[in-house]
C-alpha cells in the first residue's frame, strides 16, 4: 500500500506519488426521477479511503445514478452522501469522473485536453502542461501530445480521458463503465494500467461495470446492485492477491470469485 | 499534380454543361429571331456588360458594401442573440418566438419603412440586408449552443467552470460548425436583402448599386443590361458565400469531420 502523504494540503499540487484518498459514505440514499421512476432505493454504503470498489449490476439498474450523485452531478431525493467527510457536490475534495465514452474536446490537442481541468482551476499554462505531460506518460501517450482526438483510436482516446481525470490528482476517482465500448484486448490492457495507477497513487476508486470478470480482476470489493430501483443485494470482498496480471484470469481462484459474483447477480436480476 | 487533376475533375463537368447551355441559348435566340428585349443572346449580354463595365463595377462595389455591413451585423448580432437566448430556458421561452418574426417579416413591405426611419441610402440598404440575413445565424447558432454534449457540460461543472469559461471553452467552440452553417446561409441572403433594399432606398447613392441598375435597365427595356446586372449580383453572392466557406474550412478544418478535405494521414507531410 502506498502511504498517503501526511499533512498534505487538499487541492492541486505538484506531481508526487500518492494522494490523500477520500472515503465515501452514503446514508439511505434514494433517487426518484421526475415522472416517478425510482432509480436508487435506500443505498447505505461505506467506501473506505484508498479502496478499489466495483459497482456491479444489470444494465440500467441505477448504479450509474448513484455514481453521479457521489460526484455531485445529480442530487439524491432523500438521504445524504459524504465524500471525504464533506457533502457531495461541495467540491472541496478533488474528484474525477470518467464517462462511458472519452468525451474529449475535438478541437483541442491531446495535451490541451488532458490539461483542461487544471486550466479551469486557473493553473498557469507552463505548470498545467507539465502536469498533463506527466499523466500522459502514465497512460503511455506522451508521444501523442500534439495530436488531436480525431487522429486517435478508441483506446487511445479513452486513455486521454483517463489522463484528464488523473491530472488534478483526485482523491476519489469515479469511472462509469469506462472501457465498455472497447475491444477485449484493449480493455484488458487499460484494466492493468488502471490498477497500476491505483496502486501507485493510492486514490479511492469506484468503478461501475456490468462485466463480472472485469469487476473481479480490478476490484478488492464488489457491491452488487439489483434491477431498478437499485438496491444493494450483495457486498463481496474479492479474495485475490494484490499483485494481479493477465495469467490470473485463467486460475481457479479467479473462476471461483467470478462464480460467486455470478450467483449474487443472478439473485439480483431475479 | 494529383491535386491539379482533382481540380480539373471537379470543375470540368459544370463548365462543359454551362458551355452547352450558352451555345444552345445563343443558337435558339438567333434561329427563332427572338427580340433582344425579351431574351437577348449571351453574346449580347456580354457586349452590354463590357460596354457598361464601369457602372456595373461601381454597382457591385456599392451593393457589396451594403451587403457586407448587413452580413457583419448579422454575424455579430446573431451570435450574441443566440448566446443570450441559450443562457436560460426562461429567456428562451420569452424571446425565441419573436426571433421567428425576423424570419417571416416581408422585406419588401418593411423596406419603405426603413426609408422613412433612416432616410434613403446605405444605412437603410444595409439594414435591409441585416434583417433578411440575421435569422439563420440566430437559429443555427442557438441549435449549436443547445446541442453540446451533456457529458462535457457535466465535466465542466465537476471542475467548477464558471459561465464565461463554459461559454468560451466549451459551448461556443462546440457550436462553431453550426455558426458557420448559419453564416453560409446568411451570406447569400445578405446580397438579396441589399438588392431589395436598393430598390426602395438605393436611389440616393452617388454610384447606383446593382438593385438600381436592375430597376433602371428594366424600365428602359435594356434586357441585356438587366441580365448583366443580375449576373453581377449572382457573382457577388457567390463570392461572399465562397469567402465564408473558406473561412469555415480554415476554422473547422482541423477537427470537424464535415470540413475535413483530406484524410488525416496526409496532414503531417
Coordinates of C-alpha atoms in Angstrom, one line a residue:
Chain A
X1 CA 0.0 0.0 0.0
X2 CA 1.3 3.4 -0.9
X3 CA 1.4 5.6 2.2
X4 CA -0.8 8.7 1.9
X5 CA 1.2 11.8 2.5
X6 CA 0.8 13.1 6.0
X7 CA -0.5 16.6 6.3
X8 CA -0.6 17.2 2.5
X9 CA -2.9 20.1 1.6
X10 CA -6.0 19.4 -0.3
X11 CA -6.3 20.5 -3.9
X12 CA -3.9 20.5 -6.8
X13 CA -0.2 20.2 -6.1
X14 CA 2.9 19.3 -7.8
X15 CA 3.3 15.8 -9.0
X16 CA 4.2 13.2 -6.4
X17 CA 3.5 9.6 -6.0
X18 CA 0.5 9.4 -3.7
X19 CA -2.6 11.4 -2.8
X20 CA -4.7 11.6 0.3
X21 CA -7.6 9.3 -0.6
X22 CA -11.2 10.2 0.2
X23 CA -13.8 7.8 1.6
X24 CA -17.5 7.8 0.6
X25 CA -20.4 7.3 3.0
X26 CA -24.0 7.1 1.6
X27 CA -26.9 7.0 4.0
X28 CA -30.4 6.0 3.0
X29 CA -29.9 7.5 -0.5
X30 CA -32.9 7.5 -2.7
X31 CA -33.3 9.0 -6.1
X32 CA -36.7 9.4 -7.8
X33 CA -36.7 10.8 -11.3
X34 CA -39.4 13.3 -12.4
X35 CA -42.1 11.0 -13.6
X36 CA -41.9 8.7 -10.6
X37 CA -39.2 6.3 -11.8
X38 CA -37.2 5.2 -8.7
X39 CA -33.6 4.8 -9.8
X40 CA -31.9 4.2 -6.4
X41 CA -33.7 3.0 -3.3
X42 CA -32.2 3.1 0.2
X43 CA -28.4 2.8 -0.6
X44 CA -26.3 2.5 2.6
X45 CA -22.7 2.2 1.7
X46 CA -19.3 3.0 3.1
X47 CA -16.3 3.0 0.8
X48 CA -13.0 3.0 2.6
X49 CA -10.4 5.6 1.7
X50 CA -7.9 4.2 -0.8
X51 CA -10.0 1.2 -1.7
X52 CA -10.9 -0.1 -5.1
X53 CA -14.6 -0.9 -5.3
X54 CA -16.6 -2.2 -8.2
X55 CA -20.4 -1.4 -8.6
X56 CA -21.8 -4.4 -10.3
X57 CA -25.4 -4.8 -11.6
X58 CA -27.7 -5.2 -14.6
X59 CA -27.5 -2.6 -17.3
X60 CA -29.7 0.4 -16.5
X61 CA -30.2 -0.6 -12.9
X62 CA -29.3 2.8 -11.3
X63 CA -25.7 2.2 -10.3
X64 CA -24.6 4.9 -12.6
X65 CA -27.1 7.3 -11.0
X66 CA -25.6 6.6 -7.6
X67 CA -22.1 7.3 -9.0
X68 CA -23.3 10.6 -10.5
X69 CA -24.8 11.5 -7.1
X70 CA -21.4 10.8 -5.4
X71 CA -19.8 13.1 -8.0
X72 CA -22.3 15.8 -7.2
X73 CA -23.6 15.7 -10.8
X74 CA -27.0 14.6 -9.6
X75 CA -28.8 15.1 -6.2
X76 CA -30.5 12.5 -4.1
X77 CA -34.2 12.9 -3.5
X78 CA -33.6 11.7 0.1
X79 CA -30.6 10.7 2.2
X80 CA -27.0 12.0 2.4
X81 CA -23.7 11.4 0.7
X82 CA -20.4 12.4 2.2
X83 CA -17.2 12.4 0.2
X84 CA -14.1 12.8 2.4
X85 CA -16.4 14.0 5.2
X86 CA -17.9 16.8 3.1
X87 CA -21.3 16.8 1.4
X88 CA -21.1 15.5 -2.2
X89 CA -21.0 18.4 -4.7
X90 CA -19.3 20.7 -2.2
X91 CA -16.2 20.4 -4.4
X92 CA -13.8 20.7 -1.5
X93 CA -12.3 17.3 -2.3
X94 CA -10.8 16.8 -5.8
X95 CA -13.0 14.3 -7.6
X96 CA -12.6 13.0 -11.1
X97 CA -15.2 11.3 -13.3
X98 CA -14.6 9.1 -16.3
X99 CA -17.5 8.6 -18.6
X100 CA -18.6 5.7 -20.8
X101 CA -17.0 7.4 -23.8
X102 CA -13.9 9.5 -23.9
X103 CA -15.8 12.8 -24.4
X104 CA -12.8 14.9 -25.4
X105 CA -12.9 18.4 -26.9
X106 CA -12.3 17.6 -30.6
X107 CA -10.8 21.0 -31.3
X108 CA -8.0 20.6 -28.8
X109 CA -4.8 18.6 -28.8
X110 CA -4.3 15.6 -26.6
X111 CA -2.1 17.8 -24.3
X112 CA -4.7 20.6 -24.0
X113 CA -7.4 18.0 -23.4
X114 CA -5.5 16.4 -20.6
X115 CA -4.7 19.9 -19.1
X116 CA -8.3 21.1 -19.2
X117 CA -9.2 20.5 -15.6
X118 CA -6.1 22.5 -14.4
X119 CA -6.9 25.2 -16.9
X120 CA -10.4 25.6 -15.4
X121 CA -8.8 25.7 -12.0
X122 CA -6.7 28.6 -13.1
X123 CA -3.3 26.8 -13.1
X124 CA -0.6 28.6 -15.2
X125 CA 0.0 27.3 -18.7
X126 CA 3.5 26.1 -18.1
X127 CA 2.5 24.2 -14.9
X128 CA -0.6 22.6 -16.3
X129 CA 1.3 21.5 -19.4
X130 CA 4.0 19.9 -17.3
X131 CA 1.4 18.1 -15.2
X132 CA -0.5 17.0 -18.3
X133 CA 2.6 15.6 -19.9
X134 CA 3.3 13.6 -16.7
X135 CA -0.1 12.0 -16.6
X136 CA 0.0 11.3 -20.4
X137 CA 3.2 9.5 -19.7
X138 CA 1.4 7.5 -17.0
X139 CA -1.1 6.3 -19.6
X140 CA 1.6 5.8 -22.3
X141 CA 0.5 8.7 -24.5
X142 CA 3.2 11.3 -24.0
X143 CA 4.4 10.9 -27.6
X144 CA 0.9 11.8 -28.9
X145 CA 0.6 15.1 -27.0
X146 CA 0.3 17.3 -30.1
X147 CA -2.3 15.1 -31.9
X148 CA -6.0 15.7 -32.0
X149 CA -8.7 13.3 -30.9
X150 CA -9.9 12.6 -34.4
X151 CA -6.5 11.1 -35.2
X152 CA -6.6 8.6 -32.3
X153 CA -8.1 5.1 -31.9
X154 CA -10.9 4.5 -29.4
X155 CA -8.5 3.0 -26.8
X156 CA -6.1 6.0 -27.1
X157 CA -9.0 8.4 -26.7
X158 CA -10.1 6.6 -23.6
X159 CA -6.5 6.8 -22.2
X160 CA -6.6 10.6 -22.8
X161 CA -9.8 10.7 -20.9
X162 CA -8.2 8.8 -18.1
X163 CA -5.2 11.2 -18.1
X164 CA -7.6 14.2 -18.0
X165 CA -9.2 12.6 -14.9
X166 CA -5.8 11.9 -13.2
X167 CA -4.3 15.4 -13.9
X168 CA -5.9 17.0 -10.8
X169 CA -4.6 14.3 -8.6
X170 CA -8.1 13.3 -7.5
X171 CA -8.7 11.9 -4.0
X172 CA -11.6 10.0 -5.5
X173 CA -11.8 8.6 -9.0
X174 CA -15.2 7.6 -10.3
X175 CA -15.4 5.5 -13.5
X176 CA -18.8 4.8 -15.2
X177 CA -18.3 1.7 -17.5
X178 CA -15.3 3.5 -19.0
X179 CA -13.9 0.7 -21.2
X180 CA -17.2 -0.9 -22.2
X181 CA -17.1 0.2 -25.8
X182 CA -13.5 -1.1 -26.4
X183 CA -12.4 -4.4 -27.7
X184 CA -11.4 -7.0 -25.1
X185 CA -7.6 -6.8 -25.6
X186 CA -7.6 -3.0 -25.3
X187 CA -9.9 -3.3 -22.3
X188 CA -7.7 -5.7 -20.5
X189 CA -4.6 -3.5 -21.1
X190 CA -6.5 -0.5 -19.7
X191 CA -7.6 -2.5 -16.7
X192 CA -4.0 -3.3 -16.0
X193 CA -3.0 0.3 -16.4
X194 CA -5.8 1.5 -14.1
X195 CA -4.8 -1.0 -11.4
X196 CA -1.2 0.1 -11.6
X197 CA -2.2 3.8 -11.3
X198 CA -4.4 2.9 -8.3
X199 CA -1.6 1.1 -6.6
X200 CA 0.9 3.8 -7.3
X201 CA -1.3 6.7 -6.2
X202 CA -3.5 5.1 -3.6
X203 CA -6.5 7.1 -4.6
X204 CA -10.0 5.8 -3.8
X205 CA -11.5 4.2 -7.0
X206 CA -15.2 3.4 -7.6
X207 CA -15.7 1.5 -10.9
X208 CA -19.1 0.9 -12.4
X209 CA -19.4 -2.1 -14.7
X210 CA -21.8 -4.8 -15.8
X211 CA -18.9 -7.2 -16.5
X212 CA -18.3 -9.7 -13.8
X213 CA -14.8 -10.7 -14.9
X214 CA -13.7 -7.0 -15.1
X215 CA -15.1 -6.4 -11.6
X216 CA -13.2 -9.4 -10.2
X217 CA -10.0 -8.6 -12.0
X218 CA -9.9 -5.0 -10.9
X219 CA -11.5 -4.6 -7.6
X220 CA -10.9 -5.5 -4.0
X221 CA -14.6 -5.4 -3.3
X222 CA -17.7 -5.7 -5.4
X223 CA -21.0 -4.2 -4.4
X224 CA -23.9 -5.9 -6.3
X225 CA -27.0 -3.9 -7.2
X226 CA -30.4 -5.3 -8.0
X227 CA -32.5 -4.4 -11.0
X228 CA -34.1 -0.9 -10.9
X229 CA -34.7 0.5 -8.4
X230 CA -31.1 -0.2 -7.4
X231 CA -30.8 -1.8 -4.0
X232 CA -27.6 -3.3 -2.6
X233 CA -28.1 -7.0 -2.6
X234 CA -24.6 -8.3 -2.0
X235 CA -21.3 -6.8 -0.7
X236 CA -18.5 -9.1 -1.6
X237 CA -14.8 -8.9 -0.8
X238 CA -12.7 -10.3 -3.7
X239 CA -10.2 -12.7 -2.3
X240 CA -7.4 -12.4 -4.8
X241 CA -3.8 -11.3 -4.4
X242 CA -3.0 -7.6 -4.7
X243 CA -0.4 -8.4 -7.4
X244 CA -2.6 -9.2 -10.5
X245 CA -1.7 -10.0 -14.1
X246 CA -3.3 -11.5 -17.1
X247 CA -2.4 -15.0 -16.0
X248 CA -4.8 -14.6 -13.1
X249 CA -7.8 -14.8 -15.4
X250 CA -7.0 -18.5 -16.1
X251 CA -6.7 -19.5 -12.4
X252 CA -9.1 -21.5 -10.3
X253 CA -9.3 -18.7 -7.6
X254 CA -10.4 -16.2 -10.3
X255 CA -13.1 -18.6 -11.6
X256 CA -14.3 -19.1 -8.0
X257 CA -14.7 -15.4 -7.4
X258 CA -16.4 -15.0 -10.8
X259 CA -18.8 -17.8 -9.9
X260 CA -19.7 -16.2 -6.5
X261 CA -20.5 -12.8 -8.1
X262 CA -22.4 -14.5 -10.9
X263 CA -24.7 -16.2 -8.3
X264 CA -25.1 -12.9 -6.5
X265 CA -26.0 -11.2 -9.7
X266 CA -28.5 -13.9 -10.7
X267 CA -30.3 -13.2 -7.4
X268 CA -30.2 -9.5 -8.1
X269 CA -31.7 -10.0 -11.6
X270 CA -34.4 -12.3 -10.4
Chain B
X1 CA 0.0 17.1 -59.9
X2 CA -2.7 14.9 -58.4
X3 CA -4.3 18.0 -56.8
X4 CA -4.5 19.7 -60.2
X5 CA -6.2 16.7 -61.7
X6 CA -8.7 16.7 -58.9
X7 CA -9.5 20.4 -59.6
X8 CA -10.0 19.7 -63.3
X9 CA -12.2 16.7 -62.5
X10 CA -14.3 18.9 -60.2
X11 CA -14.6 22.0 -62.4
X12 CA -14.7 20.4 -65.9
X13 CA -18.3 18.9 -65.8
X14 CA -20.1 22.1 -64.7
X15 CA -18.1 24.2 -67.1
X16 CA -18.9 21.9 -70.0
X17 CA -22.6 21.9 -69.0
X18 CA -22.5 25.8 -68.9
X19 CA -20.9 26.0 -72.3
X20 CA -23.6 23.7 -73.8
X21 CA -26.4 25.7 -72.3
X22 CA -24.9 29.0 -73.5
X23 CA -24.4 27.6 -77.0
X24 CA -28.0 26.3 -77.2
X25 CA -29.3 29.6 -75.8
X26 CA -27.3 31.6 -78.4
X27 CA -28.4 29.3 -81.3
X28 CA -32.1 29.3 -80.3
X29 CA -32.4 33.1 -79.9
X30 CA -30.7 33.6 -83.3
X31 CA -32.6 30.8 -85.1
X32 CA -36.1 31.9 -83.8
X33 CA -35.1 35.6 -84.1
X34 CA -36.3 36.3 -80.5
X35 CA -36.4 40.1 -79.9
X36 CA -33.5 41.2 -77.7
X37 CA -35.8 42.9 -75.2
X38 CA -37.5 39.5 -74.5
X39 CA -34.4 37.3 -74.3
X40 CA -31.1 38.6 -75.5
X41 CA -28.5 36.0 -76.6
X42 CA -25.5 35.5 -74.3
X43 CA -23.2 37.4 -76.8
X44 CA -25.4 40.5 -76.5
X45 CA -25.3 40.3 -72.7
X46 CA -21.5 40.0 -72.8
X47 CA -21.3 43.0 -75.1
X48 CA -23.6 45.1 -72.9
X49 CA -21.6 44.0 -69.8
X50 CA -18.4 45.1 -71.5
X51 CA -19.9 48.5 -72.6
X52 CA -21.2 49.2 -69.1
X53 CA -18.3 47.6 -67.3
X54 CA -17.7 50.9 -65.3
X55 CA -21.2 51.3 -63.9
X56 CA -21.5 47.5 -63.3
X57 CA -18.2 47.6 -61.4
X58 CA -19.4 50.6 -59.3
X59 CA -22.7 48.8 -58.8
X60 CA -21.0 45.7 -57.5
X61 CA -18.9 47.8 -55.1
X62 CA -21.9 49.8 -53.8
X63 CA -24.1 46.7 -53.3
X64 CA -21.2 44.7 -51.8
X65 CA -20.6 47.4 -49.2
X66 CA -24.2 47.3 -48.1
X67 CA -24.4 43.5 -48.1
X68 CA -21.1 43.2 -46.2
X69 CA -22.2 45.6 -43.5
X70 CA -25.6 43.8 -43.2
X71 CA -23.8 40.5 -43.1
X72 CA -21.4 41.7 -40.5
X73 CA -24.2 43.0 -38.3
X74 CA -26.0 39.6 -38.7
X75 CA -22.9 37.7 -37.7
X76 CA -22.3 39.7 -34.6
X77 CA -25.9 40.3 -33.5
X78 CA -27.0 36.8 -34.5
X79 CA -24.3 35.0 -32.4
X80 CA -24.8 37.4 -29.4
X81 CA -28.6 37.0 -29.6
X82 CA -28.3 33.2 -29.7
X83 CA -25.9 33.2 -26.7
X84 CA -28.5 35.3 -24.8
X85 CA -31.4 33.0 -25.8
X86 CA -29.4 29.9 -24.9
X87 CA -28.4 31.3 -21.5
X88 CA -31.7 30.4 -19.8
X89 CA -34.9 28.5 -20.5
X90 CA -37.0 31.4 -19.3
X91 CA -35.3 33.9 -21.7
X92 CA -35.7 31.3 -24.5
X93 CA -39.4 30.8 -23.9
X94 CA -39.9 34.6 -23.6
X95 CA -38.0 35.7 -26.7
X96 CA -37.4 32.9 -29.1
X97 CA -40.9 33.1 -30.7
X98 CA -40.1 36.7 -31.7
X99 CA -36.9 35.8 -33.5
X100 CA -39.2 33.9 -35.9
X101 CA -40.7 37.3 -36.6
X102 CA -37.4 38.2 -38.3
X103 CA -37.7 35.1 -40.5
X104 CA -41.3 35.9 -41.6
X105 CA -41.1 39.7 -41.9
X106 CA -41.6 40.5 -45.7
X107 CA -38.6 42.7 -46.5
X108 CA -40.5 44.2 -49.5
X109 CA -43.0 45.6 -47.1
X110 CA -40.6 46.7 -44.4
X111 CA -38.1 48.4 -46.8
X112 CA -40.2 51.5 -47.3
X113 CA -40.4 51.8 -43.5
X114 CA -36.6 51.7 -43.3
X115 CA -36.5 54.7 -45.7
X116 CA -39.0 56.6 -43.5
X117 CA -36.9 55.9 -40.4
X118 CA -33.4 56.2 -41.7
X119 CA -33.7 58.0 -45.0
X120 CA -32.6 56.6 -48.3
X121 CA -29.0 55.5 -48.6
X122 CA -26.5 53.0 -47.3
X123 CA -27.9 52.8 -43.8
X124 CA -31.4 51.7 -44.9
X125 CA -30.0 49.3 -47.5
X126 CA -27.5 47.7 -45.1
X127 CA -30.3 47.3 -42.5
X128 CA -32.5 45.5 -45.1
X129 CA -29.6 43.1 -45.7
X130 CA -29.3 42.6 -42.0
X131 CA -33.0 41.9 -41.4
X132 CA -33.1 39.3 -44.2
X133 CA -29.9 37.5 -43.1
X134 CA -29.9 37.5 -39.3
X135 CA -32.4 34.7 -38.6
X136 CA -30.4 31.8 -40.0
X137 CA -27.4 32.9 -37.8
X138 CA -29.5 33.1 -34.7
X139 CA -31.3 29.8 -35.3
X140 CA -28.2 27.8 -36.3
X141 CA -26.0 29.2 -33.5
X142 CA -28.8 28.5 -31.0
X143 CA -29.1 24.9 -32.1
X144 CA -25.4 24.5 -31.9
X145 CA -25.2 26.0 -28.4
X146 CA -28.0 23.8 -27.2
X147 CA -26.6 20.5 -28.7
X148 CA -23.4 20.5 -26.7
X149 CA -22.5 17.0 -25.3
X150 CA -24.2 16.8 -21.9
X151 CA -21.2 14.8 -20.5
X152 CA -18.9 17.6 -21.4
X153 CA -21.2 20.0 -19.6
X154 CA -21.1 17.7 -16.6
X155 CA -17.3 17.7 -16.8
X156 CA -17.1 21.5 -16.8
X157 CA -19.5 21.5 -13.8
X158 CA -17.4 19.0 -11.9
X159 CA -14.3 21.1 -12.3
X160 CA -16.2 24.2 -11.2
X161 CA -16.1 26.1 -14.5
X162 CA -18.0 29.4 -14.4
X163 CA -20.5 30.6 -17.1
X164 CA -17.9 32.5 -19.0
X165 CA -15.3 29.7 -19.1
X166 CA -18.0 27.3 -20.1
X167 CA -19.1 29.6 -22.9
X168 CA -15.7 30.4 -24.3
X169 CA -14.0 27.0 -23.8
X170 CA -17.0 24.7 -24.4
X171 CA -20.3 25.9 -25.9
X172 CA -19.0 28.4 -28.5
X173 CA -16.3 26.2 -29.9
X174 CA -18.7 23.3 -30.0
X175 CA -21.3 25.4 -31.8
X176 CA -18.8 26.6 -34.4
X177 CA -19.9 24.2 -37.2
X178 CA -23.5 25.4 -36.8
X179 CA -22.4 29.0 -36.6
X180 CA -20.5 28.6 -39.9
X181 CA -23.6 27.0 -41.4
X182 CA -25.7 29.9 -40.3
X183 CA -23.2 32.4 -41.8
X184 CA -23.1 30.5 -45.1
X185 CA -26.9 30.8 -45.5
X186 CA -26.7 34.5 -44.3
X187 CA -24.1 35.4 -46.9
X188 CA -26.4 34.7 -49.8
X189 CA -29.4 36.3 -48.1
X190 CA -27.4 39.5 -47.3
X191 CA -26.9 40.1 -51.0
X192 CA -30.6 39.5 -51.7
X193 CA -31.5 41.9 -48.9
X194 CA -29.2 44.6 -50.2
X195 CA -30.6 44.3 -53.7
X196 CA -34.2 44.6 -52.4
X197 CA -33.2 47.4 -50.1
X198 CA -31.7 49.3 -53.0
X199 CA -35.0 49.1 -55.0
X200 CA -36.5 51.2 -52.3
X201 CA -33.7 53.1 -50.7
X202 CA -30.8 53.0 -53.1
X203 CA -31.7 55.8 -55.4
X204 CA -29.7 58.4 -53.5
X205 CA -26.3 56.7 -53.9
X206 CA -23.7 58.5 -55.9
X207 CA -22.8 55.3 -57.6
X208 CA -26.0 53.3 -58.0
X209 CA -26.0 49.7 -56.7
X210 CA -26.9 46.6 -58.7
X211 CA -30.5 46.9 -57.5
X212 CA -30.8 50.3 -59.1
X213 CA -29.2 49.1 -62.3
X214 CA -31.7 46.2 -62.4
X215 CA -34.6 48.5 -62.0
X216 CA -33.4 51.2 -64.4
X217 CA -32.5 48.7 -67.2
X218 CA -35.9 47.0 -66.8
X219 CA -37.6 50.3 -67.2
X220 CA -35.6 51.1 -70.4
X221 CA -36.3 47.5 -71.7
X222 CA -32.5 47.1 -71.7
X223 CA -32.9 43.3 -71.0
X224 CA -29.3 42.6 -72.0
X225 CA -28.0 45.1 -69.3
X226 CA -30.6 43.7 -66.9
X227 CA -29.2 40.2 -67.4
X228 CA -25.7 41.6 -66.9
X229 CA -26.6 43.2 -63.6
X230 CA -28.4 40.1 -62.3
X231 CA -25.3 38.0 -63.2
X232 CA -23.1 40.5 -61.4
X233 CA -25.4 40.1 -58.3
X234 CA -25.1 36.4 -58.6
X235 CA -21.3 36.7 -58.8
X236 CA -21.3 38.9 -55.7
X237 CA -23.4 36.4 -53.7
X238 CA -21.1 33.5 -54.8
X239 CA -18.0 35.5 -53.8
X240 CA -19.4 36.2 -50.3
X241 CA -20.5 32.5 -50.0
X242 CA -17.1 31.3 -51.1
X243 CA -15.3 33.6 -48.6
X244 CA -17.5 32.3 -45.7
X245 CA -16.8 28.7 -46.9
X246 CA -13.0 29.3 -47.0
X247 CA -13.2 30.9 -43.5
X248 CA -15.2 28.0 -42.2
X249 CA -12.8 25.4 -43.7
X250 CA -9.9 27.3 -42.1
X251 CA -11.5 27.4 -38.7
X252 CA -13.0 24.0 -38.6
X253 CA -10.7 22.1 -40.9
X254 CA -8.6 20.5 -38.3
X255 CA -11.2 18.8 -36.2
X256 CA -14.7 18.9 -37.7
X257 CA -15.4 15.8 -39.9
X258 CA -17.7 17.6 -42.3
X259 CA -15.0 20.1 -43.2
X260 CA -12.2 17.5 -43.5
X261 CA -11.0 17.9 -47.1
X262 CA -8.4 15.1 -46.9
X263 CA -7.7 12.1 -44.8
X264 CA -5.6 12.9 -41.8
X265 CA -2.6 10.7 -42.8
X266 CA -1.6 13.3 -45.4
X267 CA -1.7 16.1 -42.9
X268 CA 1.7 15.6 -41.4
X269 CA 3.6 15.9 -44.6

